[in-house]
Coordinates of C-alpha atoms and ligand atoms in Angstrom, one line a residue:
M103 CA 37.9 -46.8 207.5
T104 CA 35.0 -48.1 206.0
V105 CA 35.4 -50.7 203.1
T106 CA 32.8 -49.9 201.0
E107 CA 31.5 -52.4 198.3
R108 CA 32.5 -51.7 194.6
I109 CA 28.6 -51.2 193.0
W110 CA 28.1 -49.8 189.8
W111 CA 25.9 -46.8 191.1
K112 CA 28.3 -46.6 193.1
D113 CA 30.8 -45.6 191.2
G114 CA 28.7 -44.1 188.6
V115 CA 28.2 -40.4 187.6
V116 CA 24.3 -40.1 187.7
Y117 CA 23.3 -36.9 185.1
Q118 CA 19.8 -35.6 185.9
I119 CA 17.2 -34.7 182.6
Y120 CA 14.3 -32.6 182.7
P121 CA 12.2 -33.6 179.9
A122 CA 10.2 -30.0 179.7
S123 CA 13.9 -28.5 179.3
F124 CA 16.3 -30.4 177.4
K125 CA 15.6 -30.6 173.9
D126 CA 12.4 -30.3 171.6
S127 CA 12.8 -32.6 168.6
N128 CA 9.4 -31.7 167.1
N129 CA 9.7 -27.5 167.6
D130 CA 6.5 -27.4 169.5
G131 CA 8.5 -25.5 172.2
L132 CA 8.7 -28.8 174.8
G133 CA 11.3 -30.8 175.2
D134 CA 10.6 -34.9 174.8
I135 CA 11.8 -38.2 174.5
P136 CA 13.1 -38.3 171.1
G137 CA 14.8 -35.2 171.6
I138 CA 16.5 -36.5 174.9
I139 CA 17.6 -39.6 172.4
S140 CA 19.0 -37.5 170.0
K141 CA 21.0 -36.4 172.8
V142 CA 22.6 -39.4 174.1
D143 CA 26.1 -39.4 172.5
Y144 CA 26.5 -35.7 174.4
I145 CA 25.2 -37.4 178.0
K146 CA 28.0 -40.4 177.2
N147 CA 30.9 -38.3 176.4
L148 CA 30.5 -36.1 179.3
G149 CA 31.4 -39.6 180.7
V150 CA 28.0 -40.4 182.5
D151 CA 27.1 -44.2 183.6
I152 CA 23.4 -43.2 184.5
V153 CA 21.1 -41.1 183.4
W154 CA 18.0 -40.0 185.6
V155 CA 15.0 -38.7 183.6
S156 CA 12.3 -36.6 185.8
P157 CA 8.9 -37.2 185.7
M158 CA 7.9 -38.2 181.6
Y159 CA 4.3 -39.9 183.0
D160 CA 1.1 -38.5 181.5
S161 CA 0.4 -35.6 183.7
P162 CA -1.8 -32.4 183.7
Q163 CA 1.0 -30.3 184.6
H164 CA 0.0 -28.6 187.8
D165 CA 3.6 -29.5 188.7
M166 CA 5.1 -30.0 185.8
G167 CA 5.0 -33.8 185.5
Y168 CA 4.7 -34.7 189.2
D169 CA 1.2 -34.7 189.2
I170 CA 0.8 -38.4 187.4
S171 CA -2.6 -39.3 186.1
N172 CA -1.2 -42.5 184.8
Y173 CA 2.0 -44.2 185.2
E174 CA 1.8 -46.5 182.6
A175 CA 1.9 -44.0 179.4
V176 CA 3.9 -41.1 178.9
Y177 CA 3.3 -37.6 178.5
P178 CA 1.5 -37.3 174.5
P179 CA 3.9 -34.3 174.1
Y180 CA 7.0 -36.0 175.3
G181 CA 6.3 -39.0 172.9
T182 CA 4.9 -43.2 174.2
V183 CA 6.5 -45.7 175.8
A184 CA 7.7 -47.3 172.4
D185 CA 10.1 -44.1 172.8
M186 CA 10.7 -44.7 176.3
E187 CA 11.6 -48.3 175.2
E188 CA 14.1 -46.8 172.5
L189 CA 15.9 -44.1 175.1
I190 CA 16.1 -47.4 177.8
Q191 CA 17.8 -48.8 174.9
A192 CA 20.2 -45.7 173.7
C193 CA 21.1 -45.6 176.8
H194 CA 22.1 -49.6 177.8
S195 CA 23.9 -49.9 174.3
R196 CA 26.1 -47.4 175.2
G197 CA 27.3 -48.8 178.6
M198 CA 24.4 -46.4 180.3
K199 CA 21.8 -46.6 183.0
L200 CA 18.7 -45.1 182.9
I201 CA 16.5 -44.5 185.7
L202 CA 13.0 -42.8 186.6
D203 CA 11.5 -40.6 188.9
L204 CA 8.9 -42.6 191.3
V205 CA 6.4 -40.1 192.2
V206 CA 4.1 -42.4 195.0
N207 CA 3.0 -39.8 197.5
H208 CA 0.3 -38.7 196.0
T209 CA -1.0 -38.9 192.2
S210 CA -2.5 -36.1 190.3
D211 CA -6.6 -35.9 190.9
E212 CA -7.0 -37.0 187.1
H213 CA -5.2 -40.3 187.7
A214 CA -8.4 -42.9 187.4
W215 CA -7.4 -43.7 191.4
F216 CA -8.9 -40.6 192.6
Q217 CA -11.7 -40.4 190.3
E218 CA -12.8 -43.6 191.7
S219 CA -12.1 -42.8 194.9
R220 CA -14.1 -39.3 194.7
S221 CA -16.9 -40.6 193.1
S222 CA -18.4 -41.9 196.4
K223 CA -17.6 -42.4 200.1
D224 CA -18.5 -46.4 199.4
N225 CA -16.4 -46.8 196.3
P226 CA -14.1 -49.4 197.2
K227 CA -11.2 -46.9 196.3
R228 CA -12.9 -44.3 198.6
D229 CA -9.8 -45.9 200.7
W230 CA -7.2 -45.4 198.3
Y231 CA -6.8 -41.2 199.4
I232 CA -6.9 -39.7 202.7
W233 CA -10.5 -38.0 203.5
R234 CA -11.4 -37.0 206.4
P235 CA -15.3 -35.3 207.9
A236 CA -14.4 -31.7 208.4
K237 CA -14.9 -29.7 211.6
Y238 CA -16.4 -26.8 212.9
N239 CA -14.8 -24.0 215.0
E240 CA -16.9 -22.3 218.0
K241 CA -18.9 -19.8 215.3
G242 CA -19.9 -23.1 213.5
E243 CA -18.0 -22.8 210.5
R244 CA -16.4 -25.6 209.1
M245 CA -12.9 -25.7 208.9
P246 CA -10.4 -28.6 207.7
P247 CA -9.1 -31.4 209.8
S248 CA -5.8 -29.8 210.9
N249 CA -3.7 -26.4 210.4
W250 CA -1.1 -28.5 207.8
R251 CA 0.3 -26.0 205.2
S252 CA 1.1 -27.7 202.2
F253 CA 3.8 -26.9 200.5
F254 CA 2.6 -24.8 197.7
S255 CA 0.9 -22.8 200.1
G256 CA -2.4 -22.7 201.8
S257 CA -4.0 -26.1 203.2
T258 CA -2.6 -29.5 202.9
W259 CA -6.7 -30.1 203.1
Q260 CA -8.9 -29.8 200.1
W261 CA -12.9 -29.7 200.9
D262 CA -15.4 -32.0 198.3
E263 CA -18.6 -30.7 197.8
H264 CA -19.6 -34.0 195.9
T265 CA -19.0 -36.4 198.7
Q266 CA -18.5 -33.8 201.8
E267 CA -15.8 -34.5 203.3
Y268 CA -12.0 -33.4 202.8
Y269 CA -8.6 -35.5 201.2
L270 CA -5.1 -34.6 202.0
H271 CA -2.4 -33.2 199.7
L272 CA 0.6 -31.5 200.9
F273 CA 1.7 -30.4 197.9
A274 CA -0.6 -28.5 195.2
K275 CA -4.7 -29.3 195.6
Q276 CA -4.8 -31.6 191.9
Q277 CA -2.1 -33.9 194.0
P278 CA -4.2 -36.1 196.7
D279 CA -1.7 -38.0 198.7
L280 CA -2.4 -41.5 198.1
N281 CA -2.9 -43.2 201.4
W282 CA -0.3 -46.0 202.3
E283 CA -2.1 -47.8 205.3
N284 CA -3.9 -49.5 202.9
P285 CA -2.5 -52.8 201.4
A286 CA -4.0 -52.9 198.3
T287 CA -2.8 -49.1 197.2
R288 CA 0.5 -50.1 198.0
E289 CA 0.2 -52.9 195.9
A290 CA -1.2 -51.2 192.8
I291 CA 1.6 -48.7 193.7
Y292 CA 4.3 -51.7 193.0
Q293 CA 2.4 -53.0 190.2
S294 CA 1.7 -49.8 188.3
A295 CA 4.1 -47.1 188.9
M296 CA 7.2 -49.6 189.6
E297 CA 6.8 -53.1 187.7
F298 CA 5.5 -51.7 184.3
W299 CA 9.2 -49.9 184.2
L300 CA 11.0 -52.3 185.8
K301 CA 9.9 -55.4 183.0
R302 CA 11.2 -52.5 180.2
G303 CA 14.4 -52.6 181.8
V304 CA 14.6 -49.2 183.8
D305 CA 17.6 -49.6 186.2
G306 CA 15.8 -48.2 189.0
F307 CA 14.6 -44.9 190.9
R308 CA 15.1 -41.4 192.0
I309 CA 12.1 -41.3 194.9
D310 CA 10.3 -38.4 195.4
T311 CA 9.5 -37.1 198.9
V312 CA 10.4 -40.3 200.0
N313 CA 9.8 -39.9 203.6
M314 CA 5.9 -38.8 203.9
Y315 CA 4.2 -42.0 202.8
S316 CA 3.4 -42.7 206.2
K317 CA 2.0 -40.0 208.2
G318 CA -0.1 -41.4 210.9
T319 CA -3.6 -41.2 211.0
S320 CA -4.6 -39.1 213.5
F321 CA -3.7 -35.7 212.0
P322 CA -2.9 -33.6 215.0
D323 CA -2.5 -29.5 214.9
A324 CA 1.0 -28.6 214.5
P325 CA 2.2 -25.8 216.8
I326 CA 1.9 -22.3 215.7
T327 CA 5.3 -21.1 214.3
D328 CA 3.8 -18.5 211.5
P329 CA 1.2 -16.3 213.8
G330 CA -1.0 -14.0 211.5
V331 CA -1.9 -17.4 209.5
F332 CA -4.1 -20.4 210.3
E333 CA -2.2 -22.4 208.4
Q334 CA 1.5 -23.7 209.7
P335 CA 4.0 -25.7 208.4
A336 CA 3.8 -28.9 209.6
P337 CA 6.5 -31.2 208.3
G338 CA 7.7 -32.8 211.8
L339 CA 4.2 -34.2 211.7
F340 CA 3.8 -35.6 208.3
C341 CA 7.6 -36.4 207.8
N342 CA 9.2 -40.2 208.5
G343 CA 5.9 -41.3 210.2
P344 CA 5.6 -44.5 212.3
R345 CA 5.9 -46.7 209.7
M346 CA 8.2 -45.4 207.1
H347 CA 10.7 -48.1 207.4
E348 CA 7.9 -50.8 207.3
F349 CA 6.9 -49.1 203.9
L350 CA 10.1 -49.4 202.0
R351 CA 11.4 -53.1 203.4
E352 CA 8.1 -53.7 202.0
M353 CA 8.6 -52.0 198.7
N354 CA 12.3 -53.1 198.5
Q355 CA 11.1 -57.0 199.1
K356 CA 8.4 -57.1 197.2
V357 CA 9.5 -55.1 194.1
L358 CA 13.3 -53.9 193.7
S359 CA 14.8 -56.6 195.4
K360 CA 13.7 -58.9 192.4
Y361 CA 16.2 -56.9 189.9
D362 CA 19.3 -54.8 190.0
T363 CA 18.6 -51.8 190.9
M364 CA 19.7 -48.7 192.5
T365 CA 17.3 -46.2 194.3
V366 CA 17.6 -42.5 195.6
G367 CA 15.3 -41.4 197.9
E368 CA 14.6 -37.4 198.6
L369 CA 15.0 -37.3 202.3
P370 CA 13.6 -33.2 203.2
H371 CA 13.1 -32.6 206.9
T372 CA 15.3 -34.9 208.2
P373 CA 18.9 -33.1 210.1
D374 CA 19.7 -36.1 212.4
T375 CA 22.3 -38.4 210.7
A376 CA 21.7 -41.7 212.4
H377 CA 17.7 -41.0 211.5
V378 CA 19.1 -40.5 207.9
L379 CA 21.2 -43.8 207.9
R380 CA 18.3 -46.0 209.5
Y381 CA 17.0 -45.3 205.5
I382 CA 20.3 -46.7 204.0
G383 CA 22.0 -49.0 206.1
A384 CA 22.7 -51.6 203.5
G385 CA 21.8 -54.4 205.8
D386 CA 18.4 -52.9 206.4
K387 CA 17.7 -53.4 202.4
Q388 CA 15.8 -50.1 202.2
L389 CA 16.8 -47.1 199.7
D390 CA 20.5 -47.4 198.2
M391 CA 20.9 -43.4 199.6
V392 CA 19.1 -40.3 200.0
F393 CA 19.1 -36.7 199.4
Q394 CA 19.8 -34.7 202.2
F395 CA 18.9 -31.6 201.7
D396 CA 20.6 -29.5 204.6
I397 CA 23.2 -28.5 201.0
V398 CA 20.5 -26.7 199.1
D399 CA 18.5 -25.6 201.7
L400 CA 21.7 -23.1 202.7
G401 CA 20.1 -19.4 203.3
I402 CA 16.5 -20.8 202.9
G403 CA 13.8 -18.7 205.7
K404 CA 12.2 -20.3 208.6
T405 CA 8.9 -19.4 208.0
H406 CA 8.9 -19.8 204.0
K407 CA 11.5 -21.3 201.9
Y408 CA 11.2 -18.2 199.9
E409 CA 12.2 -15.5 202.9
Y410 CA 15.3 -16.1 202.0
E411 CA 18.1 -15.2 204.6
G412 CA 21.9 -15.9 203.2
Y413 CA 24.6 -18.2 204.4
Q414 CA 28.3 -17.9 204.9
L415 CA 31.2 -20.4 203.7
P416 CA 31.5 -21.9 207.5
E417 CA 27.6 -23.4 206.9
L418 CA 28.6 -24.9 203.4
K419 CA 31.2 -26.8 204.6
E420 CA 29.9 -27.7 208.1
V421 CA 26.4 -29.4 205.8
V422 CA 29.2 -31.1 203.6
S423 CA 31.4 -31.5 205.8
K424 CA 28.2 -33.9 207.8
W425 CA 26.9 -35.1 205.1
Q426 CA 30.2 -36.5 204.0
S427 CA 31.5 -37.9 207.2
F428 CA 28.4 -39.2 208.0
I429 CA 28.6 -43.3 206.7
E430 CA 31.8 -43.8 207.8
G431 CA 32.1 -46.8 210.3
S432 CA 28.1 -47.6 208.6
D433 CA 27.2 -50.1 205.4
G434 CA 25.2 -47.2 204.4
W435 CA 26.2 -44.5 201.1
T436 CA 25.9 -41.0 200.5
T437 CA 25.1 -38.6 197.5
A438 CA 27.3 -35.2 196.2
F439 CA 24.7 -32.9 194.6
C440 CA 24.2 -29.5 194.5
E441 CA 21.7 -28.4 191.9
N442 CA 18.4 -30.8 190.7
H443 CA 15.3 -29.0 189.0
D444 CA 14.1 -27.7 192.1
Q445 CA 17.3 -25.6 192.9
G446 CA 18.5 -22.3 192.0
R447 CA 21.7 -22.5 189.8
S448 CA 24.5 -23.4 192.1
V449 CA 27.0 -21.2 190.1
S450 CA 24.4 -18.3 191.0
R451 CA 24.0 -19.2 194.5
H452 CA 27.3 -19.9 195.8
T453 CA 29.8 -18.3 193.6
S454 CA 29.3 -15.2 191.2
D455 CA 27.4 -15.6 187.7
L456 CA 29.0 -12.2 187.4
P457 CA 30.7 -12.1 183.5
Q458 CA 33.8 -12.0 184.4
Y459 CA 33.5 -14.7 187.1
R460 CA 31.2 -17.3 186.1
E461 CA 33.0 -19.8 184.6
R462 CA 35.9 -20.0 186.7
S463 CA 32.9 -20.2 189.7
A464 CA 32.0 -23.2 187.7
K465 CA 34.9 -25.1 187.3
M466 CA 35.8 -24.5 191.1
L467 CA 32.1 -26.5 192.0
A468 CA 32.8 -28.7 189.8
L469 CA 36.6 -29.6 191.1
M470 CA 35.2 -29.6 194.7
M471 CA 31.9 -31.6 193.2
C472 CA 34.0 -34.3 191.4
A473 CA 35.9 -34.4 194.8
L474 CA 33.2 -35.4 196.3
T475 CA 32.5 -39.2 198.0
G476 CA 29.7 -40.3 197.1
T477 CA 27.5 -41.1 194.0
L478 CA 27.8 -37.8 191.6
F479 CA 24.5 -36.1 190.3
V480 CA 25.1 -33.8 187.3
Y481 CA 22.4 -31.7 186.7
Q482 CA 21.3 -31.1 182.8
G483 CA 23.5 -27.7 182.5
Q484 CA 25.3 -27.5 185.5
E485 CA 27.9 -28.5 183.2
I486 CA 28.1 -25.8 180.9
G487 CA 28.0 -23.2 184.5
M488 CA 24.3 -21.8 183.2
I489 CA 23.3 -19.5 185.5
N490 CA 20.2 -17.8 187.5
A491 CA 17.6 -15.7 184.9
P492 CA 18.7 -12.1 185.0
K493 CA 17.4 -10.1 187.9
D494 CA 15.1 -8.0 185.8
W495 CA 12.5 -10.6 185.0
P496 CA 9.1 -10.0 186.7
I497 CA 7.2 -12.6 188.4
E498 CA 5.3 -12.7 185.2
D499 CA 8.1 -14.6 183.4
Y500 CA 8.3 -17.5 186.1
K501 CA 5.9 -20.3 185.9
D502 CA 6.5 -22.7 188.8
I503 CA 3.5 -23.3 191.1
E504 CA 5.5 -22.8 194.5
S505 CA 6.8 -19.0 193.6
I506 CA 3.8 -18.3 191.5
N507 CA 1.5 -19.2 194.7
Y508 CA 3.8 -18.5 197.6
Y509 CA 4.1 -14.6 196.1
N510 CA 0.3 -14.3 195.5
S511 CA -0.1 -15.2 199.2
V512 CA 2.0 -12.7 200.5
K513 CA 0.0 -10.0 198.3
E514 CA -3.6 -11.9 199.4
R515 CA -2.3 -11.3 203.5
G516 CA -2.0 -7.7 202.2
G517 CA 2.3 -7.8 202.2
D518 CA 3.5 -4.9 201.5
E519 CA 5.9 -3.5 198.9
Q520 CA 8.8 -4.6 200.8
A521 CA 7.8 -7.8 201.8
L522 CA 6.8 -8.4 198.1
A523 CA 10.3 -7.6 197.4
H524 CA 12.4 -9.6 199.5
V525 CA 10.0 -12.7 198.4
M526 CA 11.4 -11.4 194.6
K527 CA 14.5 -11.4 195.8
S528 CA 14.3 -14.7 197.4
I529 CA 12.9 -16.2 193.8
Q530 CA 15.5 -14.7 191.9
I531 CA 17.8 -16.8 194.0
L532 CA 16.6 -19.9 194.9
G533 CA 12.7 -20.2 192.3
R534 CA 12.5 -24.0 190.7
D535 CA 12.6 -22.3 187.7
H536 CA 15.9 -21.1 187.2
A537 CA 16.8 -24.8 186.6
R538 CA 14.0 -25.3 184.1
L539 CA 15.1 -22.7 181.7
P540 CA 15.8 -24.5 178.7
M541 CA 19.3 -26.3 178.1
Q542 CA 21.2 -23.7 176.2
W543 CA 22.9 -25.8 173.2
D544 CA 24.1 -23.3 170.7
D545 CA 23.9 -19.6 170.1
S546 CA 20.8 -19.8 167.3
P547 CA 17.6 -18.4 168.6
Y548 CA 16.1 -19.6 171.5
A549 CA 19.3 -21.3 172.4
G550 CA 19.0 -23.8 170.1
F551 CA 16.5 -25.6 172.3
T552 CA 13.5 -25.4 170.0
G553 CA 12.8 -24.6 166.7
K554 CA 9.3 -23.1 167.2
K555 CA 8.8 -19.0 166.3
D556 CA 8.0 -18.2 168.9
G557 CA 9.8 -20.1 171.1
A558 CA 10.1 -22.1 174.2
W559 CA 7.1 -22.9 176.8
M560 CA 9.6 -21.0 179.3
R561 CA 12.0 -18.1 178.7
T562 CA 15.7 -18.8 177.4
N563 CA 17.9 -17.5 180.0
D564 CA 18.7 -14.3 178.6
S565 CA 23.2 -15.1 178.6
Y566 CA 22.4 -18.1 176.1
K567 CA 24.9 -16.3 173.2
E568 CA 27.8 -16.5 175.9
I569 CA 27.1 -19.7 177.6
N570 CA 26.4 -22.5 175.4
V571 CA 26.8 -25.9 174.1
A572 CA 28.4 -25.3 171.0
K573 CA 30.4 -22.9 172.2
Q574 CA 32.3 -24.8 174.3
E575 CA 32.7 -28.0 172.8
N576 CA 35.6 -27.1 170.7
D577 CA 37.1 -24.9 173.6
P578 CA 39.7 -27.2 176.0
K579 CA 39.5 -24.2 178.2
S580 CA 35.5 -24.4 178.5
V581 CA 33.6 -25.8 181.7
L582 CA 32.3 -28.3 179.6
N583 CA 35.7 -29.6 178.8
F584 CA 36.5 -29.1 182.5
W585 CA 33.9 -31.3 183.5
R586 CA 34.6 -33.9 181.5
K587 CA 38.3 -34.1 182.5
M588 CA 36.9 -33.9 186.5
I589 CA 35.1 -36.5 185.8
G590 CA 38.1 -38.7 184.0
V591 CA 39.7 -37.2 187.0
R592 CA 37.6 -38.9 190.0
K593 CA 37.0 -42.6 188.1
E594 CA 41.1 -42.7 188.0
Y595 CA 41.2 -41.5 191.7
K596 CA 38.2 -43.7 192.8
D597 CA 39.5 -44.4 195.7
V598 CA 40.4 -41.5 197.2
F599 CA 37.4 -39.3 195.5
I600 CA 34.6 -41.3 195.4
H601 CA 35.2 -43.7 198.6
G602 CA 37.4 -41.7 200.6
A603 CA 37.1 -40.3 204.1
F604 CA 36.9 -36.7 204.0
K605 CA 38.0 -34.2 206.5
G606 CA 37.8 -30.1 206.9
Y607 CA 40.5 -27.5 207.5
D608 CA 40.5 -24.6 209.2
V609 CA 36.7 -24.3 208.8
E610 CA 35.9 -21.5 210.2
N611 CA 37.7 -19.3 207.3
L612 CA 34.8 -17.2 205.4
D613 CA 37.0 -17.3 202.4
T614 CA 38.5 -20.5 201.6
F615 CA 37.3 -24.1 201.8
V616 CA 40.1 -26.7 202.5
F617 CA 39.5 -30.6 202.9
A618 CA 41.4 -33.9 202.4
K619 CA 40.3 -36.7 201.0
T620 CA 42.1 -40.0 202.3
H621 CA 42.1 -43.7 201.6
G622 CA 44.3 -46.1 203.0
K623 CA 47.7 -44.7 202.2
D624 CA 46.3 -42.0 199.2
K625 CA 45.9 -38.7 200.5
A626 CA 44.3 -35.7 198.0
V627 CA 43.6 -32.2 199.4
V628 CA 41.3 -29.5 197.9
V629 CA 41.9 -26.1 198.4
L630 CA 39.1 -23.7 197.5
N631 CA 38.5 -19.9 197.2
F632 CA 35.1 -18.9 197.2
T633 CA 35.8 -15.2 196.8
D634 CA 36.5 -12.8 193.8
K635 CA 40.1 -12.1 195.1
E636 CA 43.6 -13.8 195.5
K637 CA 43.7 -15.6 198.7
D638 CA 46.1 -17.4 200.3
F639 CA 45.4 -20.9 202.4
P640 CA 46.5 -23.0 205.0
R641 CA 48.6 -26.2 204.3
P642 CA 47.6 -27.9 207.7
Q643 CA 51.1 -29.6 209.1
E644 CA 49.3 -33.0 209.9
L645 CA 48.8 -33.5 206.3
G646 CA 52.9 -33.4 206.4
G647 CA 54.1 -34.5 202.9
K648 CA 55.3 -33.1 199.4
W649 CA 52.0 -31.2 198.0
E650 CA 51.9 -32.6 194.0
L651 CA 49.8 -30.4 191.7
L652 CA 47.1 -33.4 190.4
V653 CA 44.6 -30.6 188.9
G654 CA 43.6 -27.1 188.8
S655 CA 41.1 -25.4 187.3
A656 CA 42.1 -22.3 186.9
E657 CA 45.6 -23.9 186.0
G658 CA 47.7 -21.7 183.5
I659 CA 45.3 -18.8 183.9
D660 CA 46.7 -18.0 187.5
G661 CA 49.8 -20.0 188.2
T662 CA 50.5 -18.5 191.5
E663 CA 51.0 -20.0 194.9
K664 CA 48.1 -18.2 195.8
L665 CA 44.2 -19.0 195.0
G666 CA 42.3 -16.6 192.2
A667 CA 39.1 -15.8 192.4
Y668 CA 37.2 -18.3 192.7
E669 CA 40.1 -20.9 191.7
G670 CA 39.9 -24.1 193.0
R671 CA 42.7 -27.3 193.2
I672 CA 43.7 -30.5 194.0
Y673 CA 46.9 -32.1 195.2
L674 CA 47.9 -35.6 195.9
V675 CA 50.3 -36.0 199.2
N676 CA 52.9 -38.2 199.4
Ligands
GLC292 C1 9.9 -33.1 194.9 C2 9.8 -32.9 193.6 C3 9.4 -31.4 192.8 C4 7.9 -31.6 193.2 C5 7.6 -32.4 194.9 C6 5.8 -32.7 194.7 O1 10.1 -32.0 195.7 O2 11.3 -33.2 193.7 O3 9.3 -31.0 192.2 O4 7.2 -30.4 193.2 O5 8.3 -33.5 195.4 O6 6.0 -34.1 194.1
CA293 CA1 8.5 -31.6 171.7

């Protein structure tokens, strides 16, 4: 067993806030920083230690703030830098830390750096972004430098009339990629995006798309895996490039090492455990931990995420087991999460959001998450069991650039009704908007998120009268109070739950998930029923001993030996 060092960011529970949708303090329909400040006690009372705020920087909001036009300013409708200082203080004075999103693979095309870069070929900042001349095909037509497909559909290359070159954007065309090959660019990023906020007391960063800064300089075409269109998926060519680890070591050495910080990097398209370990070895000083995406990628389509294929329980068990165990014997650290602002809600994806099952489901998932090794991340609304938008919402009710662009691209390709229905079904499960619906505070209009007469910037989930904070506050059996209890259990038995070794049992079973956590002589077994039927569960022989119920998600409801629908339990084994 690995002896894991005890550090605040390992034992801490992180709560992610999406500023647009958390709490609107001035009734303009959009969440804001004063709104977050008004809820700091609520967050603290959940048992949270670290608050992570998604981008609140100035931005034209083509990608909800992940397109930053000024790292050193706050998006005015959200508030000011002074408001952020107050929020940092509000967290610190309650013994909580605060981390920000660090988005430095790209900026907004409205960032002053890009404005200069695109102004002329000989501007000193030309080389701060990635510019390339056109290619020409046999017919003499202008073509982009490579066939790469961007994450938000279409090419990664945007033609610039003014200077007659293409610039690279892995995401939207309003999100040009910074050129990390240039040391002056890196230095400016460190100063503007990092030091500026570290000096104001932030305790670290969730680092956006952390493995895309180095993408080589030759831009070869991607192999054709989606015939029929020019643009091809190319993550294999732009993720984990040749200088990635060098850049992260430099960022750590020049900036992070000067402060007591935590970093968690977003690490998509990296399935290999040895590869992930290269990012997180404590001795190597790059990142403290990463989000590896297998758990949230369950069932996604092969050619595009929104070609959903579905998955079965053994696949979920396999990915949980893989990313729990991979740090054993190393000096790396892992994360436990199943939601964020880019995902459908976990109750709707992995269990059942039908009215008769959704509370049970939310509690079972809470029990599972709180028993997992690594730093635990909870996404706003997860603690009350928020669910996906109803299936009858038309595409017009969705706002996210990723869903809308893909839907339109299938239409433009001549996709028939069936193809579009499949995309729609996929968006109903996976769409990023589900996590971005207004937080459900109470049963007043628009869920108490905003007092604006015609509602919030984004449609409120129809379920808010049944699922909201106020209703759950006073109900000892609510999802919210179960989360509070489970976070307490996690902290009380932190050796076994936060730092323990993981082992799955009966892995082929399609209905139940049984795993053990051990630490020294301490042993706990977690049993979960992922179906709406009563289920027996195996009691693995090798665990032996006497089983004593520690906590159950349906305690007092079912009370039988068998697991009820979507019930989870934890036993201590003596
Ligand atoms: C990350 C963010 C996502 C954003 C993208 C581009 O994946 O989580 O919301 O669209 O990066 O910055
Ligand atoms: Ca507001």
